[in-house]
Short mmCIF file of C-alpha atoms in Angstrom, two decimals:
data_model
loop_
_atom_site.label_atom_id
_atom_site.label_comp_id
_atom_site.label_asym_id
_atom_site.label_seq_id
_atom_site.Cartn_x
_atom_site.Cartn_y
_atom_site.Cartn_z
CA UNK A 1 16.39 -0.76 -43.65
CA UNK A 2 15.31 -2.85 -47.41
CA UNK A 3 14.38 0.08 -49.12
CA UNK A 4 10.23 -0.87 -50.71
CA UNK A 5 8.57 -0.29 -53.83
CA UNK A 6 5.45 1.57 -53.52
CA UNK A 7 3.18 2.01 -49.90
CA UNK A 8 1.75 -0.72 -48.57
CA UNK A 9 -1.76 -1.21 -48.19
CA UNK A 10 -4.44 -1.47 -44.94
CA UNK A 11 -3.02 -4.17 -43.31
CA UNK A 12 -6.40 -6.20 -42.40
CA UNK A 13 -6.99 -5.79 -46.36
CA UNK A 14 -3.07 -7.26 -47.05
CA UNK A 15 -3.94 -10.17 -43.99
CA UNK A 16 -6.65 -11.45 -45.50
CA UNK A 17 -5.56 -11.60 -49.11
CA UNK A 18 -3.34 -14.44 -48.43
CA UNK A 19 -5.35 -16.58 -46.73
CA UNK A 20 -4.47 -20.19 -47.28
CA UNK A 21 -4.72 -22.04 -50.20
CA UNK A 22 -7.10 -24.01 -49.96
CA UNK A 23 -10.15 -24.79 -53.19
CA UNK A 24 -13.03 -23.19 -51.08
CA UNK A 25 -16.96 -24.83 -52.46
CA UNK A 26 -18.27 -20.92 -52.41
CA UNK A 27 -15.77 -19.13 -54.70
CA UNK A 28 -18.07 -20.56 -58.09
CA UNK A 29 -21.51 -18.72 -59.14
CA UNK A 30 -24.43 -20.41 -58.45
CA UNK A 31 -25.54 -23.73 -60.26
CA UNK A 32 -21.15 -23.91 -62.34
CA UNK A 33 -19.73 -26.04 -59.26
CA UNK A 34 -17.38 -28.90 -61.19
CA UNK A 35 -19.24 -30.46 -58.42
CA UNK A 36 -22.50 -30.51 -60.47
CA UNK A 37 -21.63 -31.75 -63.35
CA UNK A 38 -17.86 -33.76 -62.93
CA UNK A 39 -18.50 -37.48 -61.05
CA UNK A 40 -16.49 -36.89 -57.66
CA UNK A 41 -15.06 -39.33 -55.28
CA UNK A 42 -17.22 -39.40 -52.31
CA UNK A 43 -15.27 -39.48 -48.77
CA UNK A 44 -12.06 -38.93 -49.71
CA UNK A 45 -9.59 -35.97 -49.68
CA UNK A 46 -6.54 -35.27 -52.18
CA UNK A 47 -4.17 -32.54 -50.48
CA UNK A 48 -0.83 -31.40 -52.22
CA UNK A 49 1.77 -29.99 -49.53
CA UNK A 50 3.25 -26.59 -51.68
CA UNK A 51 6.59 -24.47 -50.27
CA UNK A 52 6.40 -21.12 -51.55
CA UNK A 53 9.20 -18.53 -51.36
CA UNK A 54 11.93 -16.36 -53.06
CA UNK A 55 15.53 -17.25 -52.83
CA UNK A 56 17.85 -13.15 -52.66
CA UNK A 57 21.53 -12.39 -54.02
CA UNK A 58 23.73 -9.08 -53.21
CA UNK A 59 26.05 -8.87 -56.23
CA UNK A 60 28.68 -6.98 -54.71
CA UNK A 61 31.33 -5.22 -56.85
CA UNK A 62 28.43 -5.84 -59.70
CA UNK A 63 25.93 -4.19 -58.05
CA UNK A 64 24.33 -1.11 -59.45
CA UNK A 65 22.02 1.77 -58.20
CA UNK A 66 18.98 -0.62 -60.13
CA UNK A 67 20.40 -4.46 -60.07
CA UNK A 68 22.22 -4.43 -56.60
CA UNK A 69 19.66 -8.06 -56.16
CA UNK A 70 19.44 -11.33 -58.29
CA UNK A 71 16.28 -12.71 -57.15
CA UNK A 72 14.32 -16.24 -57.73
CA UNK A 73 10.51 -16.49 -56.72
CA UNK A 74 8.86 -19.87 -56.76
CA UNK A 75 6.11 -22.48 -55.69
CA UNK A 76 7.44 -25.91 -55.32
CA UNK A 77 6.66 -29.39 -54.07
CA UNK A 78 6.86 -29.52 -49.26
CA UNK A 79 9.14 -32.20 -50.70
CA UNK A 80 11.07 -31.48 -54.29
CA UNK A 81 8.16 -33.52 -55.96
CA UNK A 82 6.66 -32.37 -59.93
CA UNK A 83 3.71 -30.04 -59.35
CA UNK A 84 2.80 -30.27 -62.43
CA UNK A 85 0.90 -32.79 -61.70
CA UNK A 86 -1.78 -30.91 -60.65
CA UNK A 87 -0.51 -27.73 -61.95
CA UNK A 88 -0.80 -26.45 -65.43
CA UNK A 89 0.11 -23.26 -65.34
CA UNK A 90 1.47 -20.44 -62.74
CA UNK A 91 1.33 -16.45 -63.16
CA UNK A 92 4.03 -14.02 -61.65
CA UNK A 93 1.94 -11.04 -61.15
CA UNK A 94 5.94 -8.95 -60.46
CA UNK A 95 5.87 -5.17 -59.76
CA UNK A 96 4.53 -2.66 -62.48
CA UNK A 97 7.97 -1.05 -62.82
CA UNK A 98 9.49 -4.36 -64.43
CA UNK A 99 9.41 -5.18 -68.02
CA UNK A 100 6.75 -7.50 -69.10
CA UNK A 101 5.27 -7.36 -64.75
CA UNK A 102 2.95 -10.35 -65.63
CA UNK A 103 5.27 -13.90 -66.54
CA UNK A 104 3.29 -16.54 -67.17
CA UNK A 105 4.88 -19.92 -66.21
CA UNK A 106 3.30 -23.13 -68.61
CA UNK A 107 5.81 -25.53 -67.08
CA UNK A 108 7.02 -27.22 -63.70
CA UNK A 109 9.47 -25.98 -62.19
CA UNK A 110 7.48 -22.59 -61.50
CA UNK A 111 9.92 -19.77 -60.95
CA UNK A 112 11.42 -17.25 -62.74
CA UNK A 113 14.46 -14.90 -61.51
CA UNK A 114 14.85 -11.30 -62.22
CA UNK A 115 16.98 -8.66 -60.62
CA UNK A 116 16.24 -4.80 -59.32
CA UNK A 117 17.45 -2.95 -55.94
CA UNK A 118 13.48 -2.64 -54.12
CA UNK A 119 10.90 -5.21 -52.24
CA UNK A 120 7.16 -5.38 -53.09
CA UNK A 121 4.69 -8.05 -52.69
CA UNK A 122 4.79 -10.70 -54.98
CA UNK A 123 0.76 -12.62 -56.14
CA UNK A 124 1.08 -16.20 -57.64
CA UNK A 125 -1.90 -17.43 -59.42
CA UNK A 126 -1.52 -21.11 -59.77
CA UNK A 127 -4.22 -22.89 -62.65
CA UNK A 128 -4.76 -27.02 -62.57
CA UNK A 129 -5.02 -29.39 -65.31
CA UNK A 130 -8.95 -29.48 -66.42
CA UNK A 131 -9.40 -32.84 -64.95
CA UNK A 132 -8.33 -31.96 -61.56
CA UNK A 133 -12.05 -28.83 -62.32
CA UNK A 134 -11.06 -27.03 -59.49
CA UNK A 135 -10.73 -22.90 -59.84
CA UNK A 136 -6.91 -20.65 -59.68
CA UNK A 137 -6.13 -19.91 -56.46
CA UNK A 138 -4.00 -17.02 -55.62
CA UNK A 139 -1.17 -16.67 -53.51
CA UNK A 140 1.35 -13.39 -51.73
CA UNK A 141 4.67 -12.89 -51.18
CA UNK A 142 6.80 -10.01 -50.04
CA UNK A 143 9.78 -10.14 -51.87
CA UNK A 144 12.51 -9.68 -48.92
CA UNK A 145 16.22 -8.49 -50.28
CA UNK A 146 18.03 -7.75 -47.28
CA UNK A 147 18.46 -10.57 -43.91
CA UNK A 148 17.26 -9.17 -40.91
CA UNK A 149 20.03 -8.60 -38.68
CA UNK A 150 21.18 -5.79 -41.21
CA UNK A 151 24.18 -4.59 -38.97
CA UNK A 152 26.96 -6.49 -40.94
CA UNK A 153 27.91 -6.63 -43.84
CA UNK A 154 25.56 -8.28 -47.05
CA UNK A 155 27.16 -11.62 -48.15
CA UNK A 156 27.58 -12.45 -52.17
CA UNK A 157 27.61 -16.30 -50.75
CA UNK A 158 24.57 -16.38 -48.54
CA UNK A 159 21.42 -14.98 -50.25
CA UNK A 160 18.12 -14.04 -47.94
CA UNK A 161 15.51 -17.26 -47.89
CA UNK A 162 11.86 -16.41 -47.01
CA UNK A 163 9.30 -19.57 -47.65
CA UNK A 164 5.55 -20.65 -46.62
CA UNK A 165 4.35 -23.67 -46.56
CA UNK A 166 1.28 -24.30 -47.20
CA UNK A 167 -1.11 -27.13 -48.85
CA UNK A 168 -4.31 -27.15 -51.54
CA UNK A 169 -6.11 -28.90 -50.30
CA UNK A 170 -8.83 -30.85 -52.71
CA UNK A 171 -12.65 -31.97 -50.98
CA UNK A 172 -13.92 -34.69 -53.20
CA UNK A 173 -11.73 -34.79 -56.01
CA UNK A 174 -13.12 -36.12 -59.57
CA UNK A 175 -12.62 -39.69 -60.41
CA UNK A 176 -10.18 -39.31 -63.60
CA UNK A 177 -7.90 -36.42 -61.64
CA UNK A 178 -7.93 -39.40 -58.21
CA UNK A 179 -7.38 -42.24 -60.62
CA UNK A 180 -4.23 -40.16 -62.90
CA UNK A 181 -2.55 -38.94 -59.92
CA UNK A 182 -3.32 -40.44 -56.19
CA UNK A 183 -0.46 -42.08 -56.70
CA UNK A 184 1.40 -39.09 -57.36
CA UNK A 185 4.51 -38.50 -54.65
CA UNK A 186 3.70 -35.49 -55.09
CA UNK A 187 -0.58 -36.19 -53.59
CA UNK A 188 -1.53 -36.82 -50.15
CA UNK A 189 -4.50 -38.49 -50.26
CA UNK A 190 -6.81 -39.03 -46.49
CA UNK A 191 -9.98 -41.10 -46.62
CA UNK A 192 -10.72 -44.47 -49.48
CA UNK A 193 -12.66 -44.22 -52.20
CA UNK A 194 -15.15 -47.96 -51.89
CA UNK A 195 -15.44 -48.33 -55.96
CA UNK A 196 -12.73 -47.20 -57.43
CA UNK A 197 -8.87 -48.37 -56.42
CA UNK A 198 -5.79 -46.72 -57.33
CA UNK A 199 -2.82 -48.20 -60.25
CA UNK A 200 0.19 -49.11 -58.66
CA UNK A 201 2.51 -47.08 -57.59
CA UNK A 202 4.65 -45.30 -60.77
CA UNK A 203 7.17 -42.36 -59.18
CA UNK A 204 4.91 -40.34 -62.47
CA UNK A 205 1.45 -41.44 -62.14
CA UNK A 206 0.85 -40.52 -66.20
CA UNK A 207 2.64 -40.68 -68.96
CA UNK A 208 2.11 -36.87 -69.75
CA UNK A 209 4.47 -36.16 -66.93
CA UNK A 210 7.12 -38.04 -67.71
CA UNK A 211 10.89 -37.72 -67.05
CA UNK A 212 11.40 -36.48 -70.41
CA UNK A 213 11.65 -32.84 -69.13
CA UNK A 214 11.98 -32.76 -65.59
CA UNK A 215 9.70 -30.44 -63.44
CA UNK A 216 10.97 -31.82 -60.07
CA UNK A 217 12.96 -29.35 -57.64
CA UNK A 218 15.34 -31.98 -56.45
CA UNK A 219 17.92 -31.43 -58.17
CA UNK A 220 17.83 -27.57 -58.03
CA UNK A 221 20.61 -25.63 -58.56
CA UNK A 222 19.59 -23.15 -54.99
CA UNK A 223 17.97 -26.48 -53.32
CA UNK A 224 21.09 -25.87 -50.52
CA UNK A 225 18.87 -23.10 -49.42
CA UNK A 226 15.54 -24.37 -49.61
CA UNK A 227 14.22 -24.78 -46.29
CA UNK A 228 12.97 -27.72 -44.76
CA UNK A 229 9.80 -28.43 -43.32
CA UNK A 230 8.53 -30.29 -40.43
CA UNK A 231 4.62 -30.70 -41.35
CA UNK A 232 6.06 -31.79 -45.52
CA UNK A 233 8.50 -34.57 -43.66
CA UNK A 234 5.83 -35.25 -41.47
CA UNK A 235 3.47 -35.69 -45.15
CA UNK A 236 6.29 -37.96 -46.84
CA UNK A 237 6.41 -40.41 -44.24
CA UNK A 238 2.58 -41.13 -44.75
CA UNK A 239 2.74 -40.70 -48.16
CA UNK A 240 5.60 -42.97 -48.25
CA UNK A 241 3.58 -45.42 -45.64
CA UNK A 242 -0.04 -44.88 -47.95
CA UNK A 243 2.02 -46.01 -50.48
CA UNK A 244 3.37 -49.73 -49.69
CA UNK A 245 -0.21 -50.52 -48.41
CA UNK A 246 -2.08 -49.68 -51.52
CA UNK A 247 0.54 -52.67 -52.72
CA UNK A 248 -0.11 -54.65 -50.37
CA UNK A 249 -4.22 -54.35 -51.14
CA UNK A 250 -3.22 -55.01 -54.13
CA UNK A 251 -1.34 -57.71 -53.69
CA UNK A 252 -4.32 -59.40 -51.36
CA UNK A 253 -6.47 -58.68 -54.28
CA UNK A 254 -4.27 -60.62 -56.57
CA UNK A 255 -5.01 -63.51 -53.62
CA UNK A 256 -7.74 -63.48 -53.52
CA UNK A 257 -8.24 -63.34 -57.44
CA UNK A 258 -7.01 -66.02 -57.56
CA UNK A 259 -8.12 -68.66 -54.72
CA UNK A 260 -11.53 -67.51 -55.97
CA UNK A 261 -10.73 -68.55 -59.82
CA UNK A 262 -9.56 -72.12 -57.91
CA UNK A 263 -12.02 -72.31 -56.85
CA UNK A 264 -14.48 -71.80 -59.39
CA UNK A 265 -11.65 -74.58 -61.49
CA UNK A 266 -12.21 -76.88 -59.12
CA UNK A 267 -16.40 -76.07 -58.58
CA UNK A 268 -16.59 -76.75 -62.03
CA UNK A 269 -14.80 -80.34 -61.80
CA UNK A 270 -16.75 -82.40 -59.58
CA UNK A 271 -20.15 -81.21 -61.22
CA UNK A 272 -18.63 -83.14 -64.22
#
């Protein structure tokens, strides 16, 4: 069996902590909820599909008693898009035996790499940009170094990969976040606002998240080991379809505006 650091806590409490990453209304003190202070978009829900997990490599001949594996823990977009459009920072809490066990990652991609010998639970606290106006959420992932089938020899070529798929769901997003990021490829929007129109899809919704620093994981060094998640594929198709529909809507609106302007011009000319 793989070596584990520390003892497991009560199973029920552990399962309770490992809940779906969802921003809940009841997590705010009375009268302090951002919805009481910031304009929200009614009848709209934003989902941010994410994948979080670890990739662990056995070090083989380079291994020693305290450094048998090299591993990377991460939170990535489910379709490898840049999560920096919504997430400001992620705090990874490692086992206390590590130097500086609290690691703060201030920009995408949100990940860190380490070496060690034992398995343990990693907590990840996600903080959002100010215009998202939502409280931080916490995820938990168990680092696994050894494959399920431990009867055969370990390989330095094939890592142990453990991932989980989830969605950060924001009901009634702020107007500023909706307008800034609603057409970003990392975002999935459900519903439609009657009073607001999204800008044209542009891949990156704001100059603050330009290609000057790539935060996506499409060309990640570990990308070949990332797992495919069917939910993510379906959401990617829905997002592409939504952006295409939005493009057609804006095109029709421009045509209607042009027709109305021409009709107004002809009416003015006929009255002269």
